[in-house]
PDB file of C-alpha atoms in Angstrom:
ATOM      1  CA  VAL A   1    -109.809 106.630  87.237  1.00  0.00           C
ATOM      2  CA  THR A   2    -112.250 109.159  85.848  1.00  0.00           C
ATOM      3  CA  ARG A   3    -115.353 109.873  87.852  1.00  0.00           C
ATOM      4  CA  ARG A   4    -118.493 111.453  86.389  1.00  0.00           C
ATOM      5  CA  LEU A   5    -119.930 114.238  88.563  1.00  0.00           C
ATOM      6  CA  PRO A   6    -123.516 115.504  88.600  1.00  0.00           C
ATOM      7  CA  LYS A   7    -124.298 118.203  86.060  1.00  0.00           C
ATOM      8  CA  LEU A   8    -124.222 121.548  87.818  1.00  0.00           C
ATOM      9  CA  THR A   9    -124.107 123.938  84.878  1.00  0.00           C
ATOM     10  CA  GLY A  10    -125.539 121.782  82.116  1.00  0.00           C
ATOM     11  CA  GLU A  11    -122.040 120.666  81.065  1.00  0.00           C
ATOM     12  CA  PRO A  12    -120.787 117.142  81.752  1.00  0.00           C
ATOM     13  CA  VAL A  13    -118.042 117.225  84.340  1.00  0.00           C
ATOM     14  CA  SER A  14    -115.560 114.525  85.251  1.00  0.00           C
ATOM     15  CA  GLN A  15    -112.722 114.242  87.715  1.00  0.00           C
ATOM     16  CA  LEU A  16    -109.404 112.485  87.330  1.00  0.00           C
ATOM     17  CA  VAL A  17    -108.762 110.541  90.528  1.00  0.00           C
ATOM     18  CA  THR A  18    -105.672 108.556  91.527  1.00  0.00           C
ATOM     19  CA  VAL A  19    -106.187 105.624  93.870  1.00  0.00           C
ATOM     20  CA  ASP A  20    -103.462 104.026  95.994  1.00  0.00           C
ATOM     21  CA  LEU A  21    -104.227 100.334  95.526  1.00  0.00           C
ATOM     22  CA  ALA A  22    -102.502  99.385  98.789  1.00  0.00           C
ATOM     23  CA  THR A  23    -104.490 101.775 100.996  1.00  0.00           C
ATOM     24  CA  GLY A  24    -107.502 102.696  98.876  1.00  0.00           C
ATOM     25  CA  ALA A  25    -106.726 106.389  99.430  1.00  0.00           C
ATOM     26  CA  GLU A  26    -108.057 108.645  96.668  1.00  0.00           C
ATOM     27  CA  ARG A  27    -106.665 111.960  95.472  1.00  0.00           C
ATOM     28  CA  VAL A  28    -108.390 114.221  92.943  1.00  0.00           C
ATOM     29  CA  VAL A  29    -106.120 115.560  90.203  1.00  0.00           C
ATOM     30  CA  ASP A  30    -107.232 118.922  88.887  1.00  0.00           C
ATOM     31  CA  PRO A  31    -106.939 119.033  85.074  1.00  0.00           C
ATOM     32  CA  PRO A  32    -109.446 121.120  83.104  1.00  0.00           C
ATOM     33  CA  ARG A  33    -113.092 120.385  83.651  1.00  0.00           C
ATOM     34  CA  GLY A  34    -115.057 118.668  80.923  1.00  0.00           C
ATOM     35  CA  ASN A  35    -116.121 115.202  79.895  1.00  0.00           C
ATOM     36  CA  MET A  36    -113.004 113.048  80.394  1.00  0.00           C
ATOM     37  CA  SER A  37    -112.021 109.505  79.628  1.00  0.00           C
ATOM     38  CA  THR A  38    -108.800 107.889  80.788  1.00  0.00           C
ATOM     39  CA  THR A  39    -106.919 105.912  78.197  1.00  0.00           C
ATOM     40  CA  GLY A  40    -103.621 104.906  79.795  1.00  0.00           C
ATOM     41  CA  TRP A  41    -100.356 105.651  81.586  1.00  0.00           C
ATOM     42  CA  THR A  42     -97.158 106.719  79.840  1.00  0.00           C
ATOM     43  CA  ALA A  43     -93.729 105.347  80.792  1.00  0.00           C
ATOM     44  CA  ASP A  44     -92.900 108.624  82.585  1.00  0.00           C
ATOM     45  CA  GLY A  45     -95.942 108.357  84.892  1.00  0.00           C
ATOM     46  CA  ARG A  46     -98.355 110.727  83.170  1.00  0.00           C
ATOM     47  CA  VAL A  47    -101.872 109.690  82.262  1.00  0.00           C
ATOM     48  CA  LEU A  48    -103.379 110.162  78.807  1.00  0.00           C
ATOM     49  CA  VAL A  49    -106.872 111.598  79.093  1.00  0.00           C
ATOM     50  CA  GLY A  50    -109.417 112.374  76.409  1.00  0.00           C
ATOM     51  CA  VAL A  51    -111.050 115.712  77.230  1.00  0.00           C
ATOM     52  CA  GLU A  52    -114.089 117.257  75.564  1.00  0.00           C
ATOM     53  CA  PRO A  53    -113.188 120.877  76.297  1.00  0.00           C
ATOM     54  CA  GLY A  54    -116.676 122.275  75.762  1.00  0.00           C
ATOM     55  CA  SER A  55    -120.185 121.220  74.923  1.00  0.00           C
ATOM     56  CA  ASP A  56    -119.308 120.128  71.368  1.00  0.00           C
ATOM     57  CA  PRO A  57    -119.007 116.310  71.271  1.00  0.00           C
ATOM     58  CA  ASN A  58    -117.064 116.689  68.021  1.00  0.00           C
ATOM     59  CA  GLU A  59    -114.150 118.177  69.952  1.00  0.00           C
ATOM     60  CA  LEU A  60    -111.904 115.717  71.807  1.00  0.00           C
ATOM     61  CA  GLN A  61    -108.357 116.513  72.839  1.00  0.00           C
ATOM     62  CA  ALA A  62    -105.839 113.859  73.869  1.00  0.00           C
ATOM     63  CA  VAL A  63    -103.849 115.405  76.743  1.00  0.00           C
ATOM     64  CA  LEU A  64    -101.197 114.112  79.135  1.00  0.00           C
ATOM     65  CA  VAL A  65    -101.745 114.948  82.798  1.00  0.00           C
ATOM     66  CA  ASP A  66     -99.134 114.803  85.547  1.00  0.00           C
ATOM     67  CA  PRO A  67    -101.054 113.142  88.408  1.00  0.00           C
ATOM     68  CA  ASP A  68     -98.905 114.887  91.038  1.00  0.00           C
ATOM     69  CA  THR A  69     -99.292 118.473  89.811  1.00  0.00           C
ATOM     70  CA  GLY A  70    -102.252 118.433  87.428  1.00  0.00           C
ATOM     71  CA  ALA A  71     -99.984 119.986  84.765  1.00  0.00           C
ATOM     72  CA  MET A  72    -101.266 119.215  81.319  1.00  0.00           C
ATOM     73  CA  THR A  73     -99.719 118.989  77.862  1.00  0.00           C
ATOM     74  CA  GLU A  74    -101.237 118.144  74.511  1.00  0.00           C
ATOM     75  CA  PRO A  75     -98.507 116.250  72.617  1.00  0.00           C
ATOM     76  CA  VAL A  76    -100.198 116.543  69.200  1.00  0.00           C
ATOM     77  CA  THR A  77    -102.527 119.463  68.441  1.00  0.00           C
ATOM     78  CA  ARG A  78    -103.362 118.983  64.778  1.00  0.00           C
ATOM     79  CA  TRP A  79    -106.816 117.353  65.121  1.00  0.00           C
ATOM     80  CA  SER A  80    -110.066 118.572  66.682  1.00  0.00           C
ATOM     81  CA  PHE A  81    -111.233 115.012  67.418  1.00  0.00           C
ATOM     82  CA  ALA A  82    -108.632 112.466  68.509  1.00  0.00           C
ATOM     83  CA  PRO A  83    -109.550 109.380  70.544  1.00  0.00           C
ATOM     84  CA  ALA A  84    -106.155 108.037  71.629  1.00  0.00           C
ATOM     85  CA  SER A  85    -104.547 105.273  73.678  1.00  0.00           C
ATOM     86  CA  VAL A  86    -101.108 104.506  75.111  1.00  0.00           C
ATOM     87  CA  SER A  87     -99.072 101.445  74.117  1.00  0.00           C
ATOM     88  CA  PRO A  88     -98.552  98.711  76.737  1.00  0.00           C
ATOM     89  CA  ASP A  89     -94.946  99.858  77.315  1.00  0.00           C
ATOM     90  CA  GLY A  90     -96.128 103.484  77.791  1.00  0.00           C
ATOM     91  CA  THR A  91     -93.926 104.963  75.057  1.00  0.00           C
ATOM     92  CA  THR A  92     -96.271 105.418  72.089  1.00  0.00           C
ATOM     93  CA  ILE A  93     -99.690 106.979  71.595  1.00  0.00           C
ATOM     94  CA  ALA A  94    -102.081 105.764  68.874  1.00  0.00           C
ATOM     95  CA  TYR A  95    -104.594 108.307  67.550  1.00  0.00           C
ATOM     96  CA  LEU A  96    -107.784 107.526  65.623  1.00  0.00           C
ATOM     97  CA  VAL A  97    -108.683 110.760  63.825  1.00  0.00           C
ATOM     98  CA  TYR A  98    -110.365 112.582  61.014  1.00  0.00           C
ATOM     99  CA  PRO A  99    -107.493 114.361  59.213  1.00  0.00           C
ATOM    100  CA  LYS A 100    -109.593 117.493  58.635  1.00  0.00           C
ATOM    101  CA  ARG A 101    -112.333 119.076  60.692  1.00  0.00           C
ATOM    102  CA  VAL A 102    -115.705 117.491  59.885  1.00  0.00           C
ATOM    103  CA  ASN A 103    -118.458 119.940  58.946  1.00  0.00           C
ATOM    104  CA  ARG A 104    -121.383 119.181  61.294  1.00  0.00           C
ATOM    105  CA  ASP A 105    -124.141 121.128  59.536  1.00  0.00           C
ATOM    106  CA  GLY A 106    -126.595 118.228  59.202  1.00  0.00           C
ATOM    107  CA  VAL A 107    -125.422 117.195  55.742  1.00  0.00           C
ATOM    108  CA  LEU A 108    -123.678 113.814  55.651  1.00  0.00           C
ATOM    109  CA  ARG A 109    -120.491 113.980  53.601  1.00  0.00           C
ATOM    110  CA  PRO A 110    -118.783 110.578  53.801  1.00  0.00           C
ATOM    111  CA  SER A 111    -115.644 111.993  52.169  1.00  0.00           C
ATOM    112  CA  GLU A 112    -115.153 114.207  55.256  1.00  0.00           C
ATOM    113  CA  ASN A 113    -115.369 111.193  57.558  1.00  0.00           C
ATOM    114  CA  VAL A 114    -112.445 109.126  56.226  1.00  0.00           C
ATOM    115  CA  TYR A 115    -110.519 108.143  59.337  1.00  0.00           C
ATOM    116  CA  GLU A 116    -106.782 107.742  59.814  1.00  0.00           C
ATOM    117  CA  VAL A 117    -104.600 106.018  62.414  1.00  0.00           C
ATOM    118  CA  TRP A 118    -101.485 107.872  63.559  1.00  0.00           C
ATOM    119  CA  LEU A 119     -98.694 106.974  66.001  1.00  0.00           C
ATOM    120  CA  ALA A 120     -96.402 109.296  67.953  1.00  0.00           C
ATOM    121  CA  ASN A 121     -93.973 109.069  70.810  1.00  0.00           C
ATOM    122  CA  ALA A 122     -95.519 110.129  74.118  1.00  0.00           C
ATOM    123  CA  ASP A 123     -93.920 113.579  73.752  1.00  0.00           C
ATOM    124  CA  GLY A 124     -95.549 114.051  70.316  1.00  0.00           C
ATOM    125  CA  SER A 125     -92.369 113.433  68.309  1.00  0.00           C
ATOM    126  CA  ALA A 126     -92.030 110.905  65.464  1.00  0.00           C
ATOM    127  CA  LEU A 127     -95.641 111.492  64.370  1.00  0.00           C
ATOM    128  CA  ARG A 128     -96.549 109.192  61.494  1.00  0.00           C
ATOM    129  CA  ARG A 129     -99.682 107.978  59.733  1.00  0.00           C
ATOM    130  CA  ILE A 130     -99.917 104.184  59.594  1.00  0.00           C
ATOM    131  CA  HIS A 131    -103.381 103.655  58.086  1.00  0.00           C
ATOM    132  CA  THR A 132    -106.128 105.410  56.132  1.00  0.00           C
ATOM    133  CA  GLY A 133    -109.556 103.810  56.454  1.00  0.00           C
ATOM    134  CA  ALA A 134    -112.954 104.318  54.870  1.00  0.00           C
ATOM    135  CA  PRO A 135    -115.709 106.807  55.743  1.00  0.00           C
ATOM    136  CA  ALA A 136    -116.930 105.916  59.242  1.00  0.00           C
ATOM    137  CA  TYR A 137    -118.093 107.251  62.583  1.00  0.00           C
ATOM    138  CA  LEU A 138    -115.432 107.224  65.313  1.00  0.00           C
ATOM    139  CA  GLU A 139    -116.210 106.746  68.991  1.00  0.00           C
ATOM    140  CA  PHE A 140    -113.545 104.693  70.735  1.00  0.00           C
ATOM    141  CA  PRO A 141    -109.775 104.969  70.911  1.00  0.00           C
ATOM    142  CA  PRO A 142    -107.763 102.200  69.274  1.00  0.00           C
ATOM    143  CA  ALA A 143    -107.003  99.236  71.571  1.00  0.00           C
ATOM    144  CA  TRP A 144    -103.401  97.994  71.728  1.00  0.00           C
ATOM    145  CA  SER A 145    -102.620  94.282  71.680  1.00  0.00           C
ATOM    146  CA  PRO A 146    -100.725  93.153  74.822  1.00  0.00           C
ATOM    147  CA  ASP A 147     -97.486  92.821  72.811  1.00  0.00           C
ATOM    148  CA  GLY A 148     -97.878  96.323  71.309  1.00  0.00           C
ATOM    149  CA  ARG A 149     -97.693  95.065  67.724  1.00  0.00           C
ATOM    150  CA  GLN A 150    -101.332  95.508  66.679  1.00  0.00           C
ATOM    151  CA  LEU A 151    -104.217  97.891  67.182  1.00  0.00           C
ATOM    152  CA  ALA A 152    -107.890  96.940  67.266  1.00  0.00           C
ATOM    153  CA  ILE A 153    -109.974  99.618  65.580  1.00  0.00           C
ATOM    154  CA  SER A 154    -113.764  99.876  66.074  1.00  0.00           C
ATOM    155  CA  VAL A 155    -115.529 102.149  63.594  1.00  0.00           C
ATOM    156  CA  THR A 156    -119.131 102.348  62.446  1.00  0.00           C
ATOM    157  CA  ASN A 157    -119.424 102.509  58.675  1.00  0.00           C
ATOM    158  CA  PHE A 158    -122.331 104.491  57.263  1.00  0.00           C
ATOM    159  CA  ASP A 159    -124.081 101.459  55.772  1.00  0.00           C
ATOM    160  CA  VAL A 160    -124.248  99.332  58.958  1.00  0.00           C
ATOM    161  CA  SER A 161    -125.424  99.878  62.525  1.00  0.00           C
ATOM    162  CA  ASP A 162    -122.897  97.737  64.426  1.00  0.00           C
ATOM    163  CA  PRO A 163    -119.247  98.761  64.635  1.00  0.00           C
ATOM    164  CA  ASN A 164    -116.814  97.101  62.275  1.00  0.00           C
ATOM    165  CA  ASN A 165    -113.621  95.881  63.891  1.00  0.00           C
ATOM    166  CA  TYR A 166    -110.200  95.581  62.365  1.00  0.00           C
ATOM    167  CA  ALA A 167    -106.810  94.442  63.608  1.00  0.00           C
ATOM    168  CA  LEU A 168    -104.063  96.666  62.238  1.00  0.00           C
ATOM    169  CA  ASP A 169    -100.474  95.379  62.208  1.00  0.00           C
ATOM    170  CA  ILE A 170     -98.326  98.383  63.149  1.00  0.00           C
ATOM    171  CA  GLU A 171     -95.183  97.317  61.288  1.00  0.00           C
ATOM    172  CA  THR A 172     -96.702  96.116  58.010  1.00  0.00           C
ATOM    173  CA  GLY A 173     -99.949  98.102  57.870  1.00  0.00           C
ATOM    174  CA  ALA A 174    -101.845  94.880  57.136  1.00  0.00           C
ATOM    175  CA  VAL A 175    -105.491  94.968  58.177  1.00  0.00           C
ATOM    176  CA  ARG A 176    -107.703  91.999  58.959  1.00  0.00           C
ATOM    177  CA  GLU A 177    -111.379  92.041  59.786  1.00  0.00           C
ATOM    178  CA  LEU A 178    -112.526  91.005  63.264  1.00  0.00           C
ATOM    179  CA  PRO A 179    -116.036  89.984  64.403  1.00  0.00           C
ATOM    180  CA  PRO A 180    -118.526  92.898  64.594  1.00  0.00           C
ATOM    181  CA  GLY A 181    -119.388  94.636  67.842  1.00  0.00           C
ATOM    182  CA  ILE A 182    -117.483  97.043  70.052  1.00  0.00           C
ATOM    183  CA  THR A 183    -113.846  96.159  70.712  1.00  0.00           C
ATOM    184  CA  MET A 184    -112.642  97.766  73.932  1.00  0.00           C
ATOM    185  CA  ALA A 185    -109.541  95.741  74.827  1.00  0.00           C
ATOM    186  CA  TRP A 186    -107.481  92.651  74.033  1.00  0.00           C
ATOM    187  CA  ILE A 187    -107.367  89.713  76.411  1.00  0.00           C
ATOM    188  CA  PRO A 188    -103.794  88.479  76.861  1.00  0.00           C
ATOM    189  CA  SER A 189    -103.104  84.838  75.986  1.00  0.00           C
ATOM    190  CA  PRO A 190    -102.358  82.594  78.973  1.00  0.00           C
TER     191      PRO A 190
END
């Protein structure tokens, strides 16, 4: 669980908190301060957290945190902005990224905002690009299907105001359009 704290220094601050579901006991994990979002647990018991390390919202690191020690690793360090999520089996991380740093000088350059989808093992190995999209704004990490075979991608293209949604087949790279709006998660079939 991430918990937003009041602004004390003008910077957004969050805490990573583990909760024992049987007792309700909470324990604060102490990774670096910043605006955090939790995106999932890996098979080895670490939690993937998106951390904005400073005041620049164009910086987002995907880090793994050991909930027992607070030790942190960043499995892939090649991107400055990387919303990410962990596969249902906890072994793979999907990254939604801009391949190069986007120049934020007030001039819109769609060619700088072409997004890509990458996969890697939880330790950062076997990094591979599986999709290159169109110019778009990124906000949310990709959402894994319950079977781990597809990713739902929500991006906002420059010519529309609502996010466009796509289902990406991981094995074939096939993309199909989904209804517009924000896609946060898949609902498993009964």
